[in-house]
mmCIF file of C-alpha atoms in Angstrom:
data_model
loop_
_atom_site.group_PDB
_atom_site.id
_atom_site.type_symbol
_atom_site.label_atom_id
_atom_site.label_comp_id
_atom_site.label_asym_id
_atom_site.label_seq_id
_atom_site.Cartn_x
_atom_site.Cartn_y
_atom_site.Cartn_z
ATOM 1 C CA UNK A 1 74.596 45.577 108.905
ATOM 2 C CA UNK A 2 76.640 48.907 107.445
ATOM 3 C CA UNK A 3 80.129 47.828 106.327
ATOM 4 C CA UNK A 4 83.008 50.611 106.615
ATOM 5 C CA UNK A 5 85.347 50.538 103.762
ATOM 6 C CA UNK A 6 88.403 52.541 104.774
ATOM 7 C CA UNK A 7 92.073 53.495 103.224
ATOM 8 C CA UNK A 8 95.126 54.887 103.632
ATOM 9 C CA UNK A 9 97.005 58.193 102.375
ATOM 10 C CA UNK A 10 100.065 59.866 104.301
ATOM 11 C CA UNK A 11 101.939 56.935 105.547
ATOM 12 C CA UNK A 12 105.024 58.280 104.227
ATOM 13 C CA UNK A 13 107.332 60.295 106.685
ATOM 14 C CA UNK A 14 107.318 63.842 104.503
ATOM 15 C CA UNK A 15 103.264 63.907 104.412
ATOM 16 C CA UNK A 16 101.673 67.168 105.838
ATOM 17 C CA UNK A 17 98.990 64.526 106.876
ATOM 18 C CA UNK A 18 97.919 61.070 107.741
ATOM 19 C CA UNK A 19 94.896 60.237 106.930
ATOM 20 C CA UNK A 20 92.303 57.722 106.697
ATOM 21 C CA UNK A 21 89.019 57.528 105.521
ATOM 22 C CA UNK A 22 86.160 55.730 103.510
ATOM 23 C CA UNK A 23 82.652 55.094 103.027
ATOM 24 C CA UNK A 24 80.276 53.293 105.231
ATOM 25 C CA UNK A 25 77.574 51.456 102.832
ATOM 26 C CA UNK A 26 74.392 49.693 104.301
ATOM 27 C CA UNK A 27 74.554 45.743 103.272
ATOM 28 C CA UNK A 28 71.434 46.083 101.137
ATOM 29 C CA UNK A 29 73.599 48.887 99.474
ATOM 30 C CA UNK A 30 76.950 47.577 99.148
ATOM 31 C CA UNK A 31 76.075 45.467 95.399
ATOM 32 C CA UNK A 32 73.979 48.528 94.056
ATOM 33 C CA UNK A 33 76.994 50.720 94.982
ATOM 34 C CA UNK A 34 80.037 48.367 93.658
ATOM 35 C CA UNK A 35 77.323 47.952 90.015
ATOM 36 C CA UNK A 36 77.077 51.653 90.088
ATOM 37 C CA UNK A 37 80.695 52.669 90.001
ATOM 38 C CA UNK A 38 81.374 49.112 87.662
ATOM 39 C CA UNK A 39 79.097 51.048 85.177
ATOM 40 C CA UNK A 40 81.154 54.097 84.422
ATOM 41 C CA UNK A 41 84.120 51.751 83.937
ATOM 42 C CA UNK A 42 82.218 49.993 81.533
ATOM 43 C CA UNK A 43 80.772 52.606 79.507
ATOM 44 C CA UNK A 44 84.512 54.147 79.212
ATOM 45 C CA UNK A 45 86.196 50.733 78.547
ATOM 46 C CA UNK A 46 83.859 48.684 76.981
ATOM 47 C CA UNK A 47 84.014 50.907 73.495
ATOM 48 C CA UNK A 48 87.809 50.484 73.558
ATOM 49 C CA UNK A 49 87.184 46.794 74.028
ATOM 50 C CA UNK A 50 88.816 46.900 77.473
ATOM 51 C CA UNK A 51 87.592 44.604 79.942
ATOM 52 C CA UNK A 52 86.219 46.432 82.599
ATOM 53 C CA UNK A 53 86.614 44.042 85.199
ATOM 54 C CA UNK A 54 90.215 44.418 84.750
ATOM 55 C CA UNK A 55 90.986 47.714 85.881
ATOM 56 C CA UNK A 56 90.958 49.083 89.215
ATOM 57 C CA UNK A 57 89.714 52.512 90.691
ATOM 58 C CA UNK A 58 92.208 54.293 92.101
ATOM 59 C CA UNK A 59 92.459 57.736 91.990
ATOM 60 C CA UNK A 60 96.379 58.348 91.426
ATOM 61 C CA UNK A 61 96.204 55.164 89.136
ATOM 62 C CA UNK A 62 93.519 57.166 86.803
ATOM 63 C CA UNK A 63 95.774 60.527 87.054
ATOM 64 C CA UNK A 64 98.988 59.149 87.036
ATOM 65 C CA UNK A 65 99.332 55.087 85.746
ATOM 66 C CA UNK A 66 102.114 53.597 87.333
ATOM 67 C CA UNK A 67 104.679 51.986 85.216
ATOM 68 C CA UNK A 68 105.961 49.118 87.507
ATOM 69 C CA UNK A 69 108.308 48.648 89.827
ATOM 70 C CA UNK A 70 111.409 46.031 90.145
ATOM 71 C CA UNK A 71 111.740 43.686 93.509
ATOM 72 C CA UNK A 72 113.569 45.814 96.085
ATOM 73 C CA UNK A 73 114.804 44.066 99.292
ATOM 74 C CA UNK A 74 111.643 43.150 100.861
ATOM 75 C CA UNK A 75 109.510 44.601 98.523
ATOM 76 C CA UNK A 76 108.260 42.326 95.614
ATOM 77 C CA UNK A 77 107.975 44.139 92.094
ATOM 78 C CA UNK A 78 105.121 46.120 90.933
ATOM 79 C CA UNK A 79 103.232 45.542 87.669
ATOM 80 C CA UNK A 80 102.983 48.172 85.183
ATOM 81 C CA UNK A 81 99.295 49.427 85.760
ATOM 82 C CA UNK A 82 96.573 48.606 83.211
ATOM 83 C CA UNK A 83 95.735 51.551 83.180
ATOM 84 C CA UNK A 84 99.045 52.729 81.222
ATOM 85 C CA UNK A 85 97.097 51.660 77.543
ATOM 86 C CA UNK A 86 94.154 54.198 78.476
ATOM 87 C CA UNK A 87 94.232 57.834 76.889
ATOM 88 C CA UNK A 88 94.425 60.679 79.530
ATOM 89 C CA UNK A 89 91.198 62.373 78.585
ATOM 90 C CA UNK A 90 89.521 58.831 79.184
ATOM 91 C CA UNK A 91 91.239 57.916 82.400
ATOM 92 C CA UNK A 92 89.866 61.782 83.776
ATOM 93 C CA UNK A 93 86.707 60.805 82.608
ATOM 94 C CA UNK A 94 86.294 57.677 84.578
ATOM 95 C CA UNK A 95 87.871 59.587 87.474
ATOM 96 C CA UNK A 96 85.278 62.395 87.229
ATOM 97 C CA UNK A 97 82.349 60.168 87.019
ATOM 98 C CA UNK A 98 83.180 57.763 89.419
ATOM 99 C CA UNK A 99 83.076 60.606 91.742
ATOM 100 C CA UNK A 100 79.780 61.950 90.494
ATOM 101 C CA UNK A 101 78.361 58.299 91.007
ATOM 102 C CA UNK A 102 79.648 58.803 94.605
ATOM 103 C CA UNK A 103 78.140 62.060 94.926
ATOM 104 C CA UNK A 104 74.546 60.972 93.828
ATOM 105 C CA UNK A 105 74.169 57.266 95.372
ATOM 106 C CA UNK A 106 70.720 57.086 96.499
ATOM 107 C CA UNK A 107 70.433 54.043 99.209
ATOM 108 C CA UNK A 108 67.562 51.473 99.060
ATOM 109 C CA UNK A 109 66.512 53.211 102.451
ATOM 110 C CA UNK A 110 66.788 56.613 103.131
ATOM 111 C CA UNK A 111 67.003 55.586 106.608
ATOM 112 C CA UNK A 112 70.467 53.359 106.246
ATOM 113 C CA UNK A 113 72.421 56.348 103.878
ATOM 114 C CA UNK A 114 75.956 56.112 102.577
ATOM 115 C CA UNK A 115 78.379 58.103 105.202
ATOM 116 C CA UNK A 116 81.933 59.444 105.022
ATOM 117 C CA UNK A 117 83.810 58.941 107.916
ATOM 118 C CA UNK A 118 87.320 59.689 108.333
ATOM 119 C CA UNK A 119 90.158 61.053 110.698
ATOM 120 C CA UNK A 120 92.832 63.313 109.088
ATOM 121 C CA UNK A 121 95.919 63.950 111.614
ATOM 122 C CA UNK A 122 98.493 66.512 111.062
ATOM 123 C CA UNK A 123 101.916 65.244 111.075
ATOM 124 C CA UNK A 124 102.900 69.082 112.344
ATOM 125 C CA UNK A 125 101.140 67.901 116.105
ATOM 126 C CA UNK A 126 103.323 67.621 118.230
ATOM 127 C CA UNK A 127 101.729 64.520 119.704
ATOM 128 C CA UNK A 128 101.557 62.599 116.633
ATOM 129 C CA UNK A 129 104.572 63.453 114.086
ATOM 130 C CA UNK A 130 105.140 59.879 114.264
ATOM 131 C CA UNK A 131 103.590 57.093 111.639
ATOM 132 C CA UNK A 132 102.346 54.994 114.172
ATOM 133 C CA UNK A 133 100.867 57.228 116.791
ATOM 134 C CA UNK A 134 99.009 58.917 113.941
ATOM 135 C CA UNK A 135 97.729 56.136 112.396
ATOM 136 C CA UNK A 136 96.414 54.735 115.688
ATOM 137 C CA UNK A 137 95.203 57.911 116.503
ATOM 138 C CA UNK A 138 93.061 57.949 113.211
ATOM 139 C CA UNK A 139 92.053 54.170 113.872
ATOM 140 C CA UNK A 140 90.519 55.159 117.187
ATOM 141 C CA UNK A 141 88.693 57.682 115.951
ATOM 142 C CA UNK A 142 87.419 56.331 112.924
ATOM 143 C CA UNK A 143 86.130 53.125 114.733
ATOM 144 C CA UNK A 144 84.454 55.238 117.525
ATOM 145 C CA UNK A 145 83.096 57.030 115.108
ATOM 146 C CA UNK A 146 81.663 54.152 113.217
ATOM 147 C CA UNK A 147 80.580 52.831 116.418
ATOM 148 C CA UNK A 148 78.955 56.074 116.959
ATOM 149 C CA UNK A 149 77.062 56.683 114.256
ATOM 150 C CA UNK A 150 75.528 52.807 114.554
ATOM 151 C CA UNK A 151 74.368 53.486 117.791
ATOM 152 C CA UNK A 152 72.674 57.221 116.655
ATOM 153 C CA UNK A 153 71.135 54.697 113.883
ATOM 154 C CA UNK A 154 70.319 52.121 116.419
ATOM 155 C CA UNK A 155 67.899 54.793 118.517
ATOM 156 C CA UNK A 156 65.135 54.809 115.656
ATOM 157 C CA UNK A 157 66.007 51.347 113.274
ATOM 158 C CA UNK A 158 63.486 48.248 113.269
ATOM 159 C CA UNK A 159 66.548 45.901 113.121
ATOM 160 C CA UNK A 160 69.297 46.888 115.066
ATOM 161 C CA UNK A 161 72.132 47.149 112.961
ATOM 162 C CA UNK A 162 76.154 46.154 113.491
ATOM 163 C CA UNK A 163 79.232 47.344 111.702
ATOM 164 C CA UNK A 164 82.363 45.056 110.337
ATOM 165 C CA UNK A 165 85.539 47.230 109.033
ATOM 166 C CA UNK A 166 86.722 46.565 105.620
ATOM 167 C CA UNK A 167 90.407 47.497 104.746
ATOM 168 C CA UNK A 168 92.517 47.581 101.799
ATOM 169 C CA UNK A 169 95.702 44.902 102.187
ATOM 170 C CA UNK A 170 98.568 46.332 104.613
ATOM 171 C CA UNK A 171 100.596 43.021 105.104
ATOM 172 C CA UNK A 172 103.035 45.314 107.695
ATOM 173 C CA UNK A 173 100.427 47.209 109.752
ATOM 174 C CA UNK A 174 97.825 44.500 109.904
ATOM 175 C CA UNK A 175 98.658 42.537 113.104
ATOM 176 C CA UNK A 176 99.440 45.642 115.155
ATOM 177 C CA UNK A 177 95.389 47.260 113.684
ATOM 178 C CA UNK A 178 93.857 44.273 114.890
ATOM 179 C CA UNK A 179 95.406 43.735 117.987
ATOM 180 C CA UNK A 180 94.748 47.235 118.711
ATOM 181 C CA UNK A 181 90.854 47.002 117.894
ATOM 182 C CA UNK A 182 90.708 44.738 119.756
ATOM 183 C CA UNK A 183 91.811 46.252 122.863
ATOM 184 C CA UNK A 184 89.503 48.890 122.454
ATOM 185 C CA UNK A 185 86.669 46.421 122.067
ATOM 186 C CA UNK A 186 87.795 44.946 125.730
ATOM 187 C CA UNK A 187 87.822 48.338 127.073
ATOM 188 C CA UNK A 188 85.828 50.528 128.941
ATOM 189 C CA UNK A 189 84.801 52.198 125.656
ATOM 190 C CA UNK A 190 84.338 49.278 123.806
ATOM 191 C CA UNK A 191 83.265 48.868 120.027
ATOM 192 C CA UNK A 192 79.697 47.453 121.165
ATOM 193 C CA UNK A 193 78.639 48.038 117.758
ATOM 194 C CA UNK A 194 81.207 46.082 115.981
ATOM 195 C CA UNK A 195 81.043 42.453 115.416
ATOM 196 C CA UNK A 196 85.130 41.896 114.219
ATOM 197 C CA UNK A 197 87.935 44.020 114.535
ATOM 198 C CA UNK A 198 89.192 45.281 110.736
ATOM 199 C CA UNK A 199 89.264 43.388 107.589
ATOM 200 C CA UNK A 200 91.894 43.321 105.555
ATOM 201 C CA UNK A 201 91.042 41.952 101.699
ATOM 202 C CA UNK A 202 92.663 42.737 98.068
ATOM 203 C CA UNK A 203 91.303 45.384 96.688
ATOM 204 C CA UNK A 204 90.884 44.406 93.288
ATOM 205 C CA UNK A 205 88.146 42.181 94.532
ATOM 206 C CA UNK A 206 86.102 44.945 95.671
ATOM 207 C CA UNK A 207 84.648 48.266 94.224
ATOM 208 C CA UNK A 208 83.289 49.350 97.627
ATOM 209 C CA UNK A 209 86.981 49.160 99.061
ATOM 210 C CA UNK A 210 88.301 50.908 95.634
ATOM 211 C CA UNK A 211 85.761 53.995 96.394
ATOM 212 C CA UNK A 212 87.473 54.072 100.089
ATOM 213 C CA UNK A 213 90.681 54.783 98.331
ATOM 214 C CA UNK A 214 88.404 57.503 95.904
ATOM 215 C CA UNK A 215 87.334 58.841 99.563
ATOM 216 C CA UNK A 216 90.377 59.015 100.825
ATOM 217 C CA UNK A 217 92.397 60.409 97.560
ATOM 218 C CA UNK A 218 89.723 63.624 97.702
ATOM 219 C CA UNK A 219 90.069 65.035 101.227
ATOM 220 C CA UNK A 220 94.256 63.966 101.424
ATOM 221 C CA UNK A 221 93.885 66.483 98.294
ATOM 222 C CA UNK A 222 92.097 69.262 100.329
ATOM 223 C CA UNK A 223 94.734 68.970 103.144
ATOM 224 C CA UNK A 224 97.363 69.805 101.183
ATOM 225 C CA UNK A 225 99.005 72.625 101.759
ATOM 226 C CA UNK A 226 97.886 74.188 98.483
ATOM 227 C CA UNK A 227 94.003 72.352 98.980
ATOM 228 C CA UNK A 228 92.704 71.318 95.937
ATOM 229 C CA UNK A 229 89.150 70.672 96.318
ATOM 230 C CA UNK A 230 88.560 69.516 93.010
ATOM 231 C CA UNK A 231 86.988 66.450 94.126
ATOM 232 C CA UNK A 232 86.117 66.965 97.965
ATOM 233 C CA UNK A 233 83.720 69.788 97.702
ATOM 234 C CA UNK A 234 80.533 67.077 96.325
ATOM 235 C CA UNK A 235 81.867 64.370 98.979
ATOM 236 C CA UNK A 236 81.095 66.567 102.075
ATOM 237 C CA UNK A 237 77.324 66.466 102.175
ATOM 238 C CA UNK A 238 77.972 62.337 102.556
ATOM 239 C CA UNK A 239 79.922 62.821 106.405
ATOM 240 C CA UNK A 240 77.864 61.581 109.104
ATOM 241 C CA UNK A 241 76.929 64.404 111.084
ATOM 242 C CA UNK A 242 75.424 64.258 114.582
ATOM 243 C CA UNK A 243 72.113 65.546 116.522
ATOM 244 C CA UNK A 244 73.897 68.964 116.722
ATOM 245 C CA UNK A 245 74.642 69.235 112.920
ATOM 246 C CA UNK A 246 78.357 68.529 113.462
ATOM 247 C CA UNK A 247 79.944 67.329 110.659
ATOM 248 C CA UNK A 248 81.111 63.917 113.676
ATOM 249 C CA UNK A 249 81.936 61.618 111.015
ATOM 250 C CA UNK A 250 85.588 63.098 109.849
ATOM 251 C CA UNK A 251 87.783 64.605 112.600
ATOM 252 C CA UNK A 252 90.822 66.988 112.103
ATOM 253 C CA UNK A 253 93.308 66.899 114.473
ATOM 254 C CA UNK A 254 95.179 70.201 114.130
ATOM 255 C CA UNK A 255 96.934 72.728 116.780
ATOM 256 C CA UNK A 256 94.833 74.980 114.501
ATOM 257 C CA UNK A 257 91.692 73.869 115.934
ATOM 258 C CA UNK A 258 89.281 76.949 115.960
ATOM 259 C CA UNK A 259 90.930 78.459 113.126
ATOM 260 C CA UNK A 260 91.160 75.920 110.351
ATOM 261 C CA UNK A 261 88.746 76.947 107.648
ATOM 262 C CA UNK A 262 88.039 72.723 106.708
ATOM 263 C CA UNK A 263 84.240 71.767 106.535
ATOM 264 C CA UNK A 264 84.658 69.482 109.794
ATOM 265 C CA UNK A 265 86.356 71.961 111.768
ATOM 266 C CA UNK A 266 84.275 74.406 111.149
ATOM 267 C CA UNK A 267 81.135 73.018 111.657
ATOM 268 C CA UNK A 268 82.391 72.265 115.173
ATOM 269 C CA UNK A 269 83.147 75.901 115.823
ATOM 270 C CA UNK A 270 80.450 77.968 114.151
#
C-alpha cells in the first residue's frame, strides 16, 4: 500500500496560486522516511538539549517562527512556536537538511519509489479565481493522479498495491473533501485504486505529513511570481512521471500552457 501525504499553500484570496501537493511513500517506507527526517532534528536539537520530538517541520515555522496568536471570533489562539528559542543559523540548517534527506531517500524497493505529486492552479484562470473551485480542481487531479500512478505500478507489481490519502487537519474544508472524493469514487472515473477517501490527522503526529507541507512549501516558492527555486530544483527528479517521460505527477493549470518555462509544463510540451 503507498500512502499520499498531501498539504495546503494558497488558500488565501491574494495568492498567485493554490496549490497542493505531497509525497507518496510506499508502507514499507513510510517509518524509514519519518526516522530519516527525525534524525536531522535530532542531531540539530539534541546538542542544545532540545527535545526533538517536540518540534515540528514546517518550512515557514523553520524560516520564520511564529509568535502566537490571540482567540479571534471563531478562531482559537495560536501558541508561540517552539521553534522561537532556536538560533536562525540552526533553524536553516534543519530546513536545508531536511530537504537533502528528501532529496536522497532511497526506498526499501526500487520498485515502490517515493513520488511527488501535486496540482498547482493559478488563481489568474479564469475558471478557477475562486478558493473552492481551485482547490477542488487540485483535489481531482491529485487523486487521479495518485490513482494513476497505482495503476502504472499495478501493471508489473507481485502484490497489487492500493493508495489511502493522508491530510494535514482542515476542520472547515474537511466534510466538503470527503464528500467530494467520494463522488468521484462512485463515478464513471472512479478512484479504483483507493481504499478511503482523504485522511485528515494532526500533523504533529506525523513526519511523513510534515514533509507534505516541506513538498508543498518548495514548489508554492517556485510559483511565485519572483520563483525562488531554492528548494524545488532537488525535489523534481521525485514527480511521478509517466510511460512518455511526462513529468504526470504535478499538473499546472495556467492560460500559459505551452509557454510556462515550469519543469511539469515543459516536459509536456518539449
Amino acid at each position: 500500500m503507498y500512502l499520499l501525504a498531501l498539504d495546503e499553500s494558497g488558500t488565501h484570496n491574494e495568492a498567485p496560486v493554490l496549490l497542493l501537493a505531497g509525497l507518496a511513500v510506499h508502507e514499507a517506507d513510510v517509518r524509514p522516511l519519518e526516522r530519516a527526517l527525525h534524525a536531522v532534528v535530532a542531531k540539530h536539537l539534541v546538542p542544545l538539549r532540545l527535545d526533538p520530538h517536540m518540534h515540528e517541520v514546517h518550512a515557514t515555522d523553520l524560516k520564520t517562527p511564529s509568535r502566537g496568536k490571540p482567540a479571534r471570533g471563531r478562531y482559537p489562539a495560536k501558541r508561540p512556536s517552539e521553534w522561537l528559542t532556536v538560533d536562525a543559523s540552526v533553524r536553516l540548517a534543519v530546513l536545508e537538511d531536511v530537504y537533502a534527506a528528501l532529496a536522497t531517500f532511497e526506498p526499501a524497493d526500487p520498485a515502490y519509489p517515493l513520488r511527488l505529486l501535486g496540482a498547482v492552479i493559478d488563481r489568474g484562470h479564469k475558471r478557477y479565481g475562486g478558493v473552492t473551485k481551485a482547490e477542488a480542481k487540485a483535489y481531482d487531479h491529485v487523486l487521479h493522479r495518485f490513482d494513476e500512478m497505482l495503476r502504472r505500478i499495478n501493471k508489473a507489481a507481485p502484490v497489487e498495491q492500493r493508495g489511502m490519502v493522508l491530510h494535514d487537519r482542515r476542520i472547515e474544508h474537511e466534510r466538503r473533501i470527503q464528500d467530494q472524493a467520494a463522488v468521484w469514487q462512485r463515478s464513471g472515473a472512479r478512484l479504483d485504486a483507493l481504499i478511503q477517501v482523504p485522511v485528515f490527522t494532526d500533523s504533529r503526529a506525523s513526519r511523513v505529513i510534515q514533509a507534505a507541507d516541506l513538498v508543498a512549501y518548495a514548489l508554492w516558492r517556485h510559483y511565485q511570481p519572483r520563483t525562488d527555486d531554492a528548494h524545488s530544483t532537488a525535489l523534481w527528479q521525485l514527480v511521478d512521471t509517466n510511460d512518455r517521460n511526462e513529468m504526470s505527477g504535478v499538473i499546472h493549470v495556467t492560460p500559459k500552457f505551452g509557454a510556462c518555462p515550469c519543469p511539469p509544463c515543459t516536459s509536456r510540451t518539449s
